[in-house]
PDB file of C-alpha atoms in Angstrom:
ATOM      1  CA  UNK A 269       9.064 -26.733   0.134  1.00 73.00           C
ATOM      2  CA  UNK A 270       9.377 -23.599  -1.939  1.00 89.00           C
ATOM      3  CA  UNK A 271       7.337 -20.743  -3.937  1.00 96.00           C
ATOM      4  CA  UNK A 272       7.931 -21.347  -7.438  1.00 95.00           C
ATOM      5  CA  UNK A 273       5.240 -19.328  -9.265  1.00 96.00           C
ATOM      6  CA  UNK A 274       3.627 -15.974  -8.307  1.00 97.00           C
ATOM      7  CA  UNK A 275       0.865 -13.850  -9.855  1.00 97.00           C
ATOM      8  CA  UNK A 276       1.400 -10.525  -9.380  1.00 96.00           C
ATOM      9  CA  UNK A 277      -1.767  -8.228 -11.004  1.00 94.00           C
ATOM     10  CA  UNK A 278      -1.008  -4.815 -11.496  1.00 91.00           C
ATOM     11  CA  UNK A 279      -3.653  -2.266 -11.757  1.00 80.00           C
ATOM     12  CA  UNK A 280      -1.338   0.927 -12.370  1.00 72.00           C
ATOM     13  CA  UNK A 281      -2.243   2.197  -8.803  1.00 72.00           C
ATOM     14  CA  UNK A 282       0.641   4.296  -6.683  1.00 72.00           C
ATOM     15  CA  UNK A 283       1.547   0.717  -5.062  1.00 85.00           C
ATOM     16  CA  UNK A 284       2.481  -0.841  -7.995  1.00 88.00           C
ATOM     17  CA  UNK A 285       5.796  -0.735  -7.964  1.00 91.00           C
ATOM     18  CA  UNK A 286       6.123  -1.339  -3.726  1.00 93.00           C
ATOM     19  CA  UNK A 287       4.277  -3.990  -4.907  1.00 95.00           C
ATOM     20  CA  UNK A 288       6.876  -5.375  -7.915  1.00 96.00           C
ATOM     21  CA  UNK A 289       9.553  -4.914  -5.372  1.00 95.00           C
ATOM     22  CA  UNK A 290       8.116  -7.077  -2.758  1.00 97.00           C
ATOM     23  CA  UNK A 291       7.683  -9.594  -5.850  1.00 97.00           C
ATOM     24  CA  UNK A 292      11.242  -9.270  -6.173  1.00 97.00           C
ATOM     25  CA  UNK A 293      12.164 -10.068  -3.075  1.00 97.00           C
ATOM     26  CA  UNK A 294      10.371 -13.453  -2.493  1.00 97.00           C
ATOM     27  CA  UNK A 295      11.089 -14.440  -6.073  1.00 96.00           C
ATOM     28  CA  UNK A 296      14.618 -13.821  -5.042  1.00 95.00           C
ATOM     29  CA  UNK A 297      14.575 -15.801  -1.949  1.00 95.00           C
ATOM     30  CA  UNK A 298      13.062 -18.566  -3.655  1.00 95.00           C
ATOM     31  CA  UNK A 299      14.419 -18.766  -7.216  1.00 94.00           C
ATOM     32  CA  UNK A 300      10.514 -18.121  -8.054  1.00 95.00           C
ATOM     33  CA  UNK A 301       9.114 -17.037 -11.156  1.00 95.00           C
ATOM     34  CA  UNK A 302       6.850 -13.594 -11.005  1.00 96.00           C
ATOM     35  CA  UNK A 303       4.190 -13.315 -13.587  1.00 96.00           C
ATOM     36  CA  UNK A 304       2.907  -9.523 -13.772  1.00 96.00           C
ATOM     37  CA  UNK A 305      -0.918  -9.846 -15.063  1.00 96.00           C
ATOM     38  CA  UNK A 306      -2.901  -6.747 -16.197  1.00 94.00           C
ATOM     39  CA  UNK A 307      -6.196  -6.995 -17.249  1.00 92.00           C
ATOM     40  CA  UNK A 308      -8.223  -4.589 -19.208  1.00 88.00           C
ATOM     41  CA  UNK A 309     -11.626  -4.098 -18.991  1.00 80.00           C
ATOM     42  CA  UNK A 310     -13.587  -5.475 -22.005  1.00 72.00           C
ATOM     43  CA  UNK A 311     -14.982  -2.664 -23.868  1.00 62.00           C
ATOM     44  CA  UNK A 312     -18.236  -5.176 -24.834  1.00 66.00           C
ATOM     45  CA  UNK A 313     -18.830  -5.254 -21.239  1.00 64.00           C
ATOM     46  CA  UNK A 314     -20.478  -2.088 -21.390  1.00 57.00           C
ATOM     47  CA  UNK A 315     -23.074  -3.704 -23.680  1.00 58.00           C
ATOM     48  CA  UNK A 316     -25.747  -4.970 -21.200  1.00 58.00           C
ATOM     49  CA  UNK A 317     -26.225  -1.059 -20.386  1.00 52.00           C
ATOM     50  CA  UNK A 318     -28.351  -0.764 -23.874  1.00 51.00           C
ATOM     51  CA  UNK A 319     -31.489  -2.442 -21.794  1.00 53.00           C
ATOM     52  CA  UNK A 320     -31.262   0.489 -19.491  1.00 58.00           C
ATOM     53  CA  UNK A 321     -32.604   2.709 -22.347  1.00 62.00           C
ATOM     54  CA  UNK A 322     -29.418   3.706 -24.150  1.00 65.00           C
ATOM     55  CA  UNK A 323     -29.377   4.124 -27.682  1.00 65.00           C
ATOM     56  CA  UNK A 324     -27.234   1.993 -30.382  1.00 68.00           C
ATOM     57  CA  UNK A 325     -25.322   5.636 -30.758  1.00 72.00           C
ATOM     58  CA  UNK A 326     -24.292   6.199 -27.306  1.00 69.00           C
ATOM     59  CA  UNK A 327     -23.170   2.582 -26.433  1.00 66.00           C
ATOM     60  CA  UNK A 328     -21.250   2.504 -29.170  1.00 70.00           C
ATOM     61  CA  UNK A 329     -19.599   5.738 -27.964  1.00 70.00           C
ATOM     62  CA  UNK A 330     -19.507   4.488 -24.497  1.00 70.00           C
ATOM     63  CA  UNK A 331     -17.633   0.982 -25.323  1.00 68.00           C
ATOM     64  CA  UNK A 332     -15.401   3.477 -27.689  1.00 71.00           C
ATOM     65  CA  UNK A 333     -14.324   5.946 -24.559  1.00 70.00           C
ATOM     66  CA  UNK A 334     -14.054   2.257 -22.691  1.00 68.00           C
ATOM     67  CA  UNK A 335     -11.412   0.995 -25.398  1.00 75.00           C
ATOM     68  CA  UNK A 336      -9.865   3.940 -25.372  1.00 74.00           C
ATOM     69  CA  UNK A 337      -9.703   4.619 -21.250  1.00 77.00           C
ATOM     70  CA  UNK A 338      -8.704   0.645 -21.023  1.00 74.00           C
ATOM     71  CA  UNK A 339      -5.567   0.943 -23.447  1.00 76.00           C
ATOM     72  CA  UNK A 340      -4.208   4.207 -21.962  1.00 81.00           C
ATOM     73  CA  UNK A 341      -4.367   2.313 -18.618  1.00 83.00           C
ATOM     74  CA  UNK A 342      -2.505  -0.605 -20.197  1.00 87.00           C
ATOM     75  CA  UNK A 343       0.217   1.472 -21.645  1.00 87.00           C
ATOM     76  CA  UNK A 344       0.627   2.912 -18.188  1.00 89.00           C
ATOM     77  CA  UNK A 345       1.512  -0.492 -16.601  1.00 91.00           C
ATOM     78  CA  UNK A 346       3.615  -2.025 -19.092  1.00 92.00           C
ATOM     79  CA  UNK A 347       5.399   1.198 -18.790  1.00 91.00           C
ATOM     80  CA  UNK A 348       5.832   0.725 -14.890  1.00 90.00           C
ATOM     81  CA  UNK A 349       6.727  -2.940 -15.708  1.00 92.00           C
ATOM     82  CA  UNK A 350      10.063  -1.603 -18.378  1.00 91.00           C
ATOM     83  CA  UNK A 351      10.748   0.844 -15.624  1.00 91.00           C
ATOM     84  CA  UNK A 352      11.285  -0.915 -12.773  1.00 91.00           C
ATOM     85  CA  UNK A 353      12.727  -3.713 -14.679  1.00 91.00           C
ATOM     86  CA  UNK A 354      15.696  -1.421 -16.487  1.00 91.00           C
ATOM     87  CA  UNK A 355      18.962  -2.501 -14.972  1.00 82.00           C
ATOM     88  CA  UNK A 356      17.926  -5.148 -12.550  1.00 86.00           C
ATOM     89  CA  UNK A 357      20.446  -7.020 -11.922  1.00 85.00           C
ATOM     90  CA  UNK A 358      20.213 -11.737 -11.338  1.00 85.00           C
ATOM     91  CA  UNK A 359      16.656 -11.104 -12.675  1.00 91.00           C
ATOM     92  CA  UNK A 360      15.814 -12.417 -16.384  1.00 91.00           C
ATOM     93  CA  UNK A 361      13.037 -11.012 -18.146  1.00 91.00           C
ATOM     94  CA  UNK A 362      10.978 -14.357 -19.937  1.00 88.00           C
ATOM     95  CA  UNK A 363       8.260 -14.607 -22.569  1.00 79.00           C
ATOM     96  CA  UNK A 364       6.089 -16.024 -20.393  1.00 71.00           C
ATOM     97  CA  UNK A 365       5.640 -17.878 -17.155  1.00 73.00           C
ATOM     98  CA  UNK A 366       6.164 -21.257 -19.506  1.00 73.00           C
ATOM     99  CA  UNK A 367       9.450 -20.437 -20.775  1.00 70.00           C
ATOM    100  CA  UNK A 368      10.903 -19.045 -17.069  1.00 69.00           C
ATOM    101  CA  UNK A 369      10.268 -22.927 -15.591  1.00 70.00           C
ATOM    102  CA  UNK A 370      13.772 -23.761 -17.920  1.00 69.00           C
ATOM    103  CA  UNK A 371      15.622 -20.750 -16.325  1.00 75.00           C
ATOM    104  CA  UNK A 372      17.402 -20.775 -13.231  1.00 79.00           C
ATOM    105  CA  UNK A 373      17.265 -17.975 -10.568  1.00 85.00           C
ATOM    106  CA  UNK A 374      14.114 -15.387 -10.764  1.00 93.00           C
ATOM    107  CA  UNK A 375      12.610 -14.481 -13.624  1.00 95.00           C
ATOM    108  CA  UNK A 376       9.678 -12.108 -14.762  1.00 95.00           C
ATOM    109  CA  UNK A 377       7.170 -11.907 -17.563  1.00 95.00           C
ATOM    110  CA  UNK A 378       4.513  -9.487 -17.948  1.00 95.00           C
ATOM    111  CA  UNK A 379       1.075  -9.995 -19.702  1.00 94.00           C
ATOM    112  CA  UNK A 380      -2.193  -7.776 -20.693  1.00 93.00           C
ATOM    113  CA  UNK A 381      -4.906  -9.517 -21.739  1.00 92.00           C
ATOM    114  CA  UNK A 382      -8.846  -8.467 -21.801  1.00 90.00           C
ATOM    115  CA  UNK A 383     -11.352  -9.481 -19.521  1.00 89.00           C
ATOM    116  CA  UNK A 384     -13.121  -8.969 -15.918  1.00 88.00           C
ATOM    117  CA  UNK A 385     -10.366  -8.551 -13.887  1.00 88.00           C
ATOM    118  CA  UNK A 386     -11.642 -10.031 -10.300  1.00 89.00           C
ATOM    119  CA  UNK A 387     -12.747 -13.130 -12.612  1.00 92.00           C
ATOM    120  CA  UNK A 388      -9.304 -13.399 -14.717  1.00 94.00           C
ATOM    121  CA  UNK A 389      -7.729 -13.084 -11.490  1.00 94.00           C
ATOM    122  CA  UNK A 390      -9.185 -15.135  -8.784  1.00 95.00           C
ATOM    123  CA  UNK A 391      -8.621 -18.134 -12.113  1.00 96.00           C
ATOM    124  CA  UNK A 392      -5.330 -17.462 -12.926  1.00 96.00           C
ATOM    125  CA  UNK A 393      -4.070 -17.428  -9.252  1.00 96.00           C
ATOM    126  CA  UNK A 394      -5.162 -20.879  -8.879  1.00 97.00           C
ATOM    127  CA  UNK A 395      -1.862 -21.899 -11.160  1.00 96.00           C
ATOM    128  CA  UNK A 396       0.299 -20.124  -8.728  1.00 97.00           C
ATOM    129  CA  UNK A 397       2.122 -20.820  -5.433  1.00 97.00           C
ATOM    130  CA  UNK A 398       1.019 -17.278  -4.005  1.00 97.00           C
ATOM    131  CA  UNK A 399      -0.371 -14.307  -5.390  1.00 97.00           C
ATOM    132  CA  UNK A 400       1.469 -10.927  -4.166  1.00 97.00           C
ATOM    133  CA  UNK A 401      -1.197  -7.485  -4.467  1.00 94.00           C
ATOM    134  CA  UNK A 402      -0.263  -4.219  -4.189  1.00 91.00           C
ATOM    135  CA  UNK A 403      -1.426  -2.309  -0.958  1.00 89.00           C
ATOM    136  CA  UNK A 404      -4.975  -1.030  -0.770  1.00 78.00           C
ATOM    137  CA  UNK A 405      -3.955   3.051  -1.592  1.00 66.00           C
ATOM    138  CA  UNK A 406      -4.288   5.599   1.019  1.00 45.00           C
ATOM    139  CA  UNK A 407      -8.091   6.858   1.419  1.00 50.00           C
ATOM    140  CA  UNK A 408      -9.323   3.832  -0.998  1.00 54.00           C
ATOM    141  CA  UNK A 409     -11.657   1.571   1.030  1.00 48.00           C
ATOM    142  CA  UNK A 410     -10.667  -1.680   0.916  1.00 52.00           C
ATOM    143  CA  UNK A 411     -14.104  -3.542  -0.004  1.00 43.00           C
ATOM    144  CA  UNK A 412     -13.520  -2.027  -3.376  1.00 47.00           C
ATOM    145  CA  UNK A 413     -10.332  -4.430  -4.060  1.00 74.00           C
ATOM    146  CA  UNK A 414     -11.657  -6.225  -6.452  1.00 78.00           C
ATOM    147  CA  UNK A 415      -8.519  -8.125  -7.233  1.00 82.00           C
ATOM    148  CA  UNK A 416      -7.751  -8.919  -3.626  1.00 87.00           C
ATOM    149  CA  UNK A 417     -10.770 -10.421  -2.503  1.00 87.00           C
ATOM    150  CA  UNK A 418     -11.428 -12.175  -5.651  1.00 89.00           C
ATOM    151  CA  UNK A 419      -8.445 -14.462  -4.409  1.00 92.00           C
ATOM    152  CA  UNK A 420      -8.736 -14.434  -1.139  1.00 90.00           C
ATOM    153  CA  UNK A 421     -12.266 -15.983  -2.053  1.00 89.00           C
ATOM    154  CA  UNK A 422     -12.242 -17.682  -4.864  1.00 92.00           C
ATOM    155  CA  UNK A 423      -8.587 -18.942  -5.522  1.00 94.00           C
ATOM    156  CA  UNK A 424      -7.703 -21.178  -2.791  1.00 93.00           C
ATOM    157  CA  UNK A 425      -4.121 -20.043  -2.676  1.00 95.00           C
ATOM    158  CA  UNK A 426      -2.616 -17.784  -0.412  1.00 96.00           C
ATOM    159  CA  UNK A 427      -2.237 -13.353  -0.793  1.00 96.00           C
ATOM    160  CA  UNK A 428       0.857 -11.559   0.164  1.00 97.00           C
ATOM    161  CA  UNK A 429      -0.346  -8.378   0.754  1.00 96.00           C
ATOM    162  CA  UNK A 430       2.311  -6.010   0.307  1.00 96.00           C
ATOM    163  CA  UNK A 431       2.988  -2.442   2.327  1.00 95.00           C
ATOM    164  CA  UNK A 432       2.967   0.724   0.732  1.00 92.00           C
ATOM    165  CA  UNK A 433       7.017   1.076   1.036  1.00 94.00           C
ATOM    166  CA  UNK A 434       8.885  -1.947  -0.488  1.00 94.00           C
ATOM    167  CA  UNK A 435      10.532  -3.826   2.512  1.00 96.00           C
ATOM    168  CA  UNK A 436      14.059  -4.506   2.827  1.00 95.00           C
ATOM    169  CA  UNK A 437      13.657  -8.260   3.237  1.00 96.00           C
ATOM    170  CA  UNK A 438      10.377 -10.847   3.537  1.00 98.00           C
ATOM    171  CA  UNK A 439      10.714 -13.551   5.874  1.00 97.00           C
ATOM    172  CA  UNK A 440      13.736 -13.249   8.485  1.00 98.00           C
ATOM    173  CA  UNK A 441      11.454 -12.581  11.639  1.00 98.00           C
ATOM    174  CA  UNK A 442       7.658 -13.966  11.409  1.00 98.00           C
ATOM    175  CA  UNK A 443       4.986 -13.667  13.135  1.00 98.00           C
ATOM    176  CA  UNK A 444       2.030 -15.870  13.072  1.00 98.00           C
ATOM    177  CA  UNK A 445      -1.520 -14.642  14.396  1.00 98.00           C
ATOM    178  CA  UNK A 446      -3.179 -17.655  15.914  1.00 98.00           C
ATOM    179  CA  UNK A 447      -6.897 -17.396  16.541  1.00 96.00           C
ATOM    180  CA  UNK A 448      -7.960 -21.246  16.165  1.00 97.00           C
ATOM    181  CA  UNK A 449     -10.042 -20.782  13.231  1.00 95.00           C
ATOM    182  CA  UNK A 450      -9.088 -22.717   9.882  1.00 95.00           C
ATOM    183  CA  UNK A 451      -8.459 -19.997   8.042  1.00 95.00           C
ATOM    184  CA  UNK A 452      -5.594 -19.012  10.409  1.00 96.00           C
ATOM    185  CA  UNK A 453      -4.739 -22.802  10.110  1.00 97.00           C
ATOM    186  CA  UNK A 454      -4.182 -22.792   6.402  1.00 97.00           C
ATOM    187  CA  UNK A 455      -2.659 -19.998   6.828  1.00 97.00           C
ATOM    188  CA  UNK A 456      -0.058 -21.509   8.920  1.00 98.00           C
ATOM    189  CA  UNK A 457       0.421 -24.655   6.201  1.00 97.00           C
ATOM    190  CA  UNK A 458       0.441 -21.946   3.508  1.00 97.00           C
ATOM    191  CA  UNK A 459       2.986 -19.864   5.490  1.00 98.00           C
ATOM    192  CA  UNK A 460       5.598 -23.122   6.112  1.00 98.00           C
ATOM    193  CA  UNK A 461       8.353 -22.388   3.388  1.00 97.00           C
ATOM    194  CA  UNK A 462       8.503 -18.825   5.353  1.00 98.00           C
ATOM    195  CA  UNK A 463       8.213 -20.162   8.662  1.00 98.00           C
ATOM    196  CA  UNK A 464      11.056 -22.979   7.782  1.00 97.00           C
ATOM    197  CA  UNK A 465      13.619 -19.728   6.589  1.00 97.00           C
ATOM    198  CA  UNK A 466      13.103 -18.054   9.442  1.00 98.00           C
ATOM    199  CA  UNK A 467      15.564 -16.790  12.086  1.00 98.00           C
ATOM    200  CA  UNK A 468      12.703 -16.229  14.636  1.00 98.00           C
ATOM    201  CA  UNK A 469       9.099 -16.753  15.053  1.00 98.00           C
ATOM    202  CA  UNK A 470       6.532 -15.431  17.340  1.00 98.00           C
ATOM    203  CA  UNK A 471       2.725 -17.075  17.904  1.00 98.00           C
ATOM    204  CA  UNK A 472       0.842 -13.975  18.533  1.00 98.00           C
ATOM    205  CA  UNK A 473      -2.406 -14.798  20.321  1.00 98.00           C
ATOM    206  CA  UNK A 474      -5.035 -13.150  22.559  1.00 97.00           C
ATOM    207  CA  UNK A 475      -7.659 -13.957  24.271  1.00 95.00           C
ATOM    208  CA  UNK A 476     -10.236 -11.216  22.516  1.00 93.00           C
ATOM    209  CA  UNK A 477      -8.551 -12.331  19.214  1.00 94.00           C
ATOM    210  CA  UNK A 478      -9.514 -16.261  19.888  1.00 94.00           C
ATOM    211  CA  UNK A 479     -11.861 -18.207  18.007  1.00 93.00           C
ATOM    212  CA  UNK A 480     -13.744 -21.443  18.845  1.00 93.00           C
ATOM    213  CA  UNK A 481     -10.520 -23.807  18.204  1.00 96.00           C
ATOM    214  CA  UNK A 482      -7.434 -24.875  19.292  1.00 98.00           C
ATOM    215  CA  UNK A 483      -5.426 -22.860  21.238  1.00 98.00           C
ATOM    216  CA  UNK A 484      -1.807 -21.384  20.657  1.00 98.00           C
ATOM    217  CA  UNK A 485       0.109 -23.988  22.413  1.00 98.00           C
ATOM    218  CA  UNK A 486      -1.430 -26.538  19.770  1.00 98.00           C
ATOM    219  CA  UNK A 487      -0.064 -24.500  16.946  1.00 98.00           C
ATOM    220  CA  UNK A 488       2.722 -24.521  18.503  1.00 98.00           C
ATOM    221  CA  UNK A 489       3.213 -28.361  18.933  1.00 98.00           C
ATOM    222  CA  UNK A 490       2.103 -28.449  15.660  1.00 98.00           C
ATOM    223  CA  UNK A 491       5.262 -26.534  14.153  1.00 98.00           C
ATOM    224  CA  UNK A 492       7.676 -28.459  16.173  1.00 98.00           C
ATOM    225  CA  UNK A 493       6.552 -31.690  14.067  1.00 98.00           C
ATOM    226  CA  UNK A 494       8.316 -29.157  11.565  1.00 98.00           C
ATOM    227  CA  UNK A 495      11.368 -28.684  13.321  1.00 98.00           C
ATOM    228  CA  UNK A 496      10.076 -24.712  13.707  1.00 98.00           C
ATOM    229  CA  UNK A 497      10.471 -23.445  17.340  1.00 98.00           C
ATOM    230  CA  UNK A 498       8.167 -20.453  17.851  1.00 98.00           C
ATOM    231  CA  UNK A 499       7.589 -18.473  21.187  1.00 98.00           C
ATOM    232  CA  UNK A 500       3.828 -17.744  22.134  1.00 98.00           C
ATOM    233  CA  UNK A 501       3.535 -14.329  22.800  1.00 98.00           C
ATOM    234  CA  UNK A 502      -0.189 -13.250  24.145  1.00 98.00           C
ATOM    235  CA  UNK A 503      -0.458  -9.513  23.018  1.00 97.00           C
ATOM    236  CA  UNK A 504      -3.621  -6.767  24.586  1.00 94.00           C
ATOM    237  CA  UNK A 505      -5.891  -4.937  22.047  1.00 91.00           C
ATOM    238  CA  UNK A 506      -4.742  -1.211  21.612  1.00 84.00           C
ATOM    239  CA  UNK A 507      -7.941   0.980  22.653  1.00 81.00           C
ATOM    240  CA  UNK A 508     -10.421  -1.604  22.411  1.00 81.00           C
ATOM    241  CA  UNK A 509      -8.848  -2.345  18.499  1.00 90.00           C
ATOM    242  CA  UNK A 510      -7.560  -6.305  18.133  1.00 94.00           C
ATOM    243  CA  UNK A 511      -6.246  -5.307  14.992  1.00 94.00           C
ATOM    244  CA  UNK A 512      -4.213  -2.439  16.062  1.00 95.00           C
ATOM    245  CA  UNK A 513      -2.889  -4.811  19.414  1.00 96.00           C
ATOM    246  CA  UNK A 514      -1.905  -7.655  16.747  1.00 97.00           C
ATOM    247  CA  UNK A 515       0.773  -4.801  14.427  1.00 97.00           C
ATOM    248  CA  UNK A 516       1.901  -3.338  17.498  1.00 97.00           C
ATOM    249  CA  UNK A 517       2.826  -7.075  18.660  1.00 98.00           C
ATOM    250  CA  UNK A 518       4.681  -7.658  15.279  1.00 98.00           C
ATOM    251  CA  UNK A 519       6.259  -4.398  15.149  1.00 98.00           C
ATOM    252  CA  UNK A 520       7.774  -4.639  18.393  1.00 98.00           C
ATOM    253  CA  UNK A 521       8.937  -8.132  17.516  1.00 98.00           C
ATOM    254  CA  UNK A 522      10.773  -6.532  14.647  1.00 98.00           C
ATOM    255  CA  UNK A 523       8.860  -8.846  12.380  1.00 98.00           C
ATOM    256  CA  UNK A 524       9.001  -8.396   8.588  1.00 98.00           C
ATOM    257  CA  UNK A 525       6.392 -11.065   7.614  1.00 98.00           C
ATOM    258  CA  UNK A 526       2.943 -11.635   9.307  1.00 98.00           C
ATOM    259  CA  UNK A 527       0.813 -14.135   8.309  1.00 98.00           C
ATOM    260  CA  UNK A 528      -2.909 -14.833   9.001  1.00 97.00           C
ATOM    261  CA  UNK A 529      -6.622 -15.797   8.269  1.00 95.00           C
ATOM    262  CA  UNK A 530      -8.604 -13.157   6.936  1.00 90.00           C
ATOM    263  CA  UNK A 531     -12.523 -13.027   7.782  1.00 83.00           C
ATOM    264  CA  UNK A 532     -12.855 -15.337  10.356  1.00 64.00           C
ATOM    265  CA  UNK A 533     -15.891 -13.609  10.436  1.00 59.00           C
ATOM    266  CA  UNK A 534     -17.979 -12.644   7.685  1.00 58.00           C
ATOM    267  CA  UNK A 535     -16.834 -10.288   5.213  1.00 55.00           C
ATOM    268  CA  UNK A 536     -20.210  -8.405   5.297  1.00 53.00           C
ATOM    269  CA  UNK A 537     -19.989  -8.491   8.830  1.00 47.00           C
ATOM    270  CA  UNK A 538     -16.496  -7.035   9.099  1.00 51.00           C
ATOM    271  CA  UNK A 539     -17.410  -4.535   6.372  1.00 52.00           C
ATOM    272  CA  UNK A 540     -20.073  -2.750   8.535  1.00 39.00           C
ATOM    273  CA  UNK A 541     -18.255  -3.388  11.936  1.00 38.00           C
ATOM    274  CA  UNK A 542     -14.754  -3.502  11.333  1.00 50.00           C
ATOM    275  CA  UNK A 543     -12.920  -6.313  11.962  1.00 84.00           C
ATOM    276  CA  UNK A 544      -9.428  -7.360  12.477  1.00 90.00           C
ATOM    277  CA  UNK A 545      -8.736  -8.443   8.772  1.00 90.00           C
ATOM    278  CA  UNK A 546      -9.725  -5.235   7.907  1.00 87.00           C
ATOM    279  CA  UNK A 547      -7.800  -3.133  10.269  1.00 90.00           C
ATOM    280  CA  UNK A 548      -4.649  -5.053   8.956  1.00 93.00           C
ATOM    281  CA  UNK A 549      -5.386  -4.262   5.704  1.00 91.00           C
ATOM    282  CA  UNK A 550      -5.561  -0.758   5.583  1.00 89.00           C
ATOM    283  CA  UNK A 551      -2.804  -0.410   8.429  1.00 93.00           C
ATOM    284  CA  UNK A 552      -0.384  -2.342   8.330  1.00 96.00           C
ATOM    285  CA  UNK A 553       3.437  -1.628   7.539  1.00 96.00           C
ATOM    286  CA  UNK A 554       5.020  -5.093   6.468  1.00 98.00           C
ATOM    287  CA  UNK A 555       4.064  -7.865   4.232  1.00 98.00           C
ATOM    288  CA  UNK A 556       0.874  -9.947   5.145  1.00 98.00           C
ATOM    289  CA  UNK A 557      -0.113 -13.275   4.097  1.00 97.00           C
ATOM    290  CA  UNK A 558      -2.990 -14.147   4.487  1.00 96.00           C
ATOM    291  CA  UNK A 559      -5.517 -17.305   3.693  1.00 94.00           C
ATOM    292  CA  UNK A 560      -9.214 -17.797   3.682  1.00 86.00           C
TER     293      UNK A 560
END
């Protein structure tokens, strides 16, 4: 079992190139492919806005500034892209994702094409192994990633979240949070190639993180069938927070990879409330994968 293909949309945000770098890595590991995927918003989207009273004049000036906004963005991405890809070394640069299958070791392409981006996105992933998304930004709320809930959603493939500082590696030490729930399930299947490379792995589970579902010792059976030994490790919320108790477990365990379900509960709900998918998402220091 390997990752062969990965979607990697870039937005031009600060994380971007964390984000290409954690790319790197697990197309590395895995001889993968990375496709980088930027997509511009569609100046005739701003169309619909003449019912709102708008005159022919000032749409036409609005999709205009849109066009103009949109490319500037674009240029600023591919430029990113060249940057970060000047002098790497193992890595070939292909036409597109197509031409990379008949190259061996990782490859990257890069692509900007027009449309609505959590739409082209949450499509496109399905094609791909894993999608890897940059880090929601410092101070941006998360319920405004667009891109990253559009496949958590609507792809059925698996995110790797990445941190806000490029790890050194993705994979060695793992931790898996268990919570019964199928989304923590597939994220387990999702998570095997990892969990197979691995030099250690750690079931986190607790009992204010558990779900109705089986509990951590049948995960654990479960990944023996594998030929994966993992240690359950029950870890205590950190002032009330389940979120903050399930990083602290993986950072002391030195882990560089932790994988997961996201919204066991409902996204509205965890919105309002908070919520353990959540928390991880705007804290947390290491790759995440994670599955609805």
């Amino acid at each position: 079992m390997a990752y062969r293909r990965l979607l990697l949309p870039l937005t031009g945000t600060a994380a971007g190139e964390a984000a290409l770098a954690t790319a790197l890595i697990a197309a590395r590991a895995w001889g993968a492919h990375v496709h980088c995927l930027h997509v511009r918003v569609d100046a005739r989207d701003v169309a619909p806005l003449a019912g709102e009273g708008l005159s022919g004049a000032m749409i036409e000036e609005m999709m205009a500034a849109t066009e103009r906004e949109s490319g500037e963005r674009a240029d600023r991405v591919r430029a990113l892209f060249e940057k970060f890809t000047q002098g790497l070394g193992g890595v070939t640069l292909a036409d597109n994702p197509d031409t990379a299958a008949k190259t061996e070791g990782p490859t990257l392409s890069f692509e900007s094409i027009a449309g609505r981006e959590e739409d082209v996105v949450a499509q496109q992933s399905r094609l791909y192994d894993m999608a890897v998304v940059p880090h929601p930004e410092a101070g941006e709320d998360v319920s405004s990633s667009d891109a990253l809930h559009a496949i958590l959603f609507d792809s059925g493939r698996p995110v790797l979240i990445a941190p806000r500082v490029a790890p050194v590696d993705i994979g060695n030490r793992v931790c898996v949070a268990w919570n019964g729930t199928a989304e923590s399930a597939a994220a387990v299947a999702a998570a095997l190639p990892w969990l197979h490379k691995a030099s250690a792995v750690q079931i986190l589970c607790s009992d204010e993180y558990q779900r109705r579902g089986p509990k951590a010792e049948g995960i654990q059976a479960y990944l023996r069938w594998h030929s994966i030994q993992a240690e359950i490790v029950p870890f205590k919320p950190q002032t009330r927070e389940v979120g903050a108790g399930l990083l602290g477990a993986a950072r002391d365990f030195g882990a560089d990879l932790l994988t997961m379900g996201a919204y066991s509960h409902s996204r509205l709900r965890q919105l309002i409330l908070g919520g353990v998918t959540r928390h991880v998402l705007e804290n947390a220091e290491i790759p995440v994968m994670m599955c609805r």
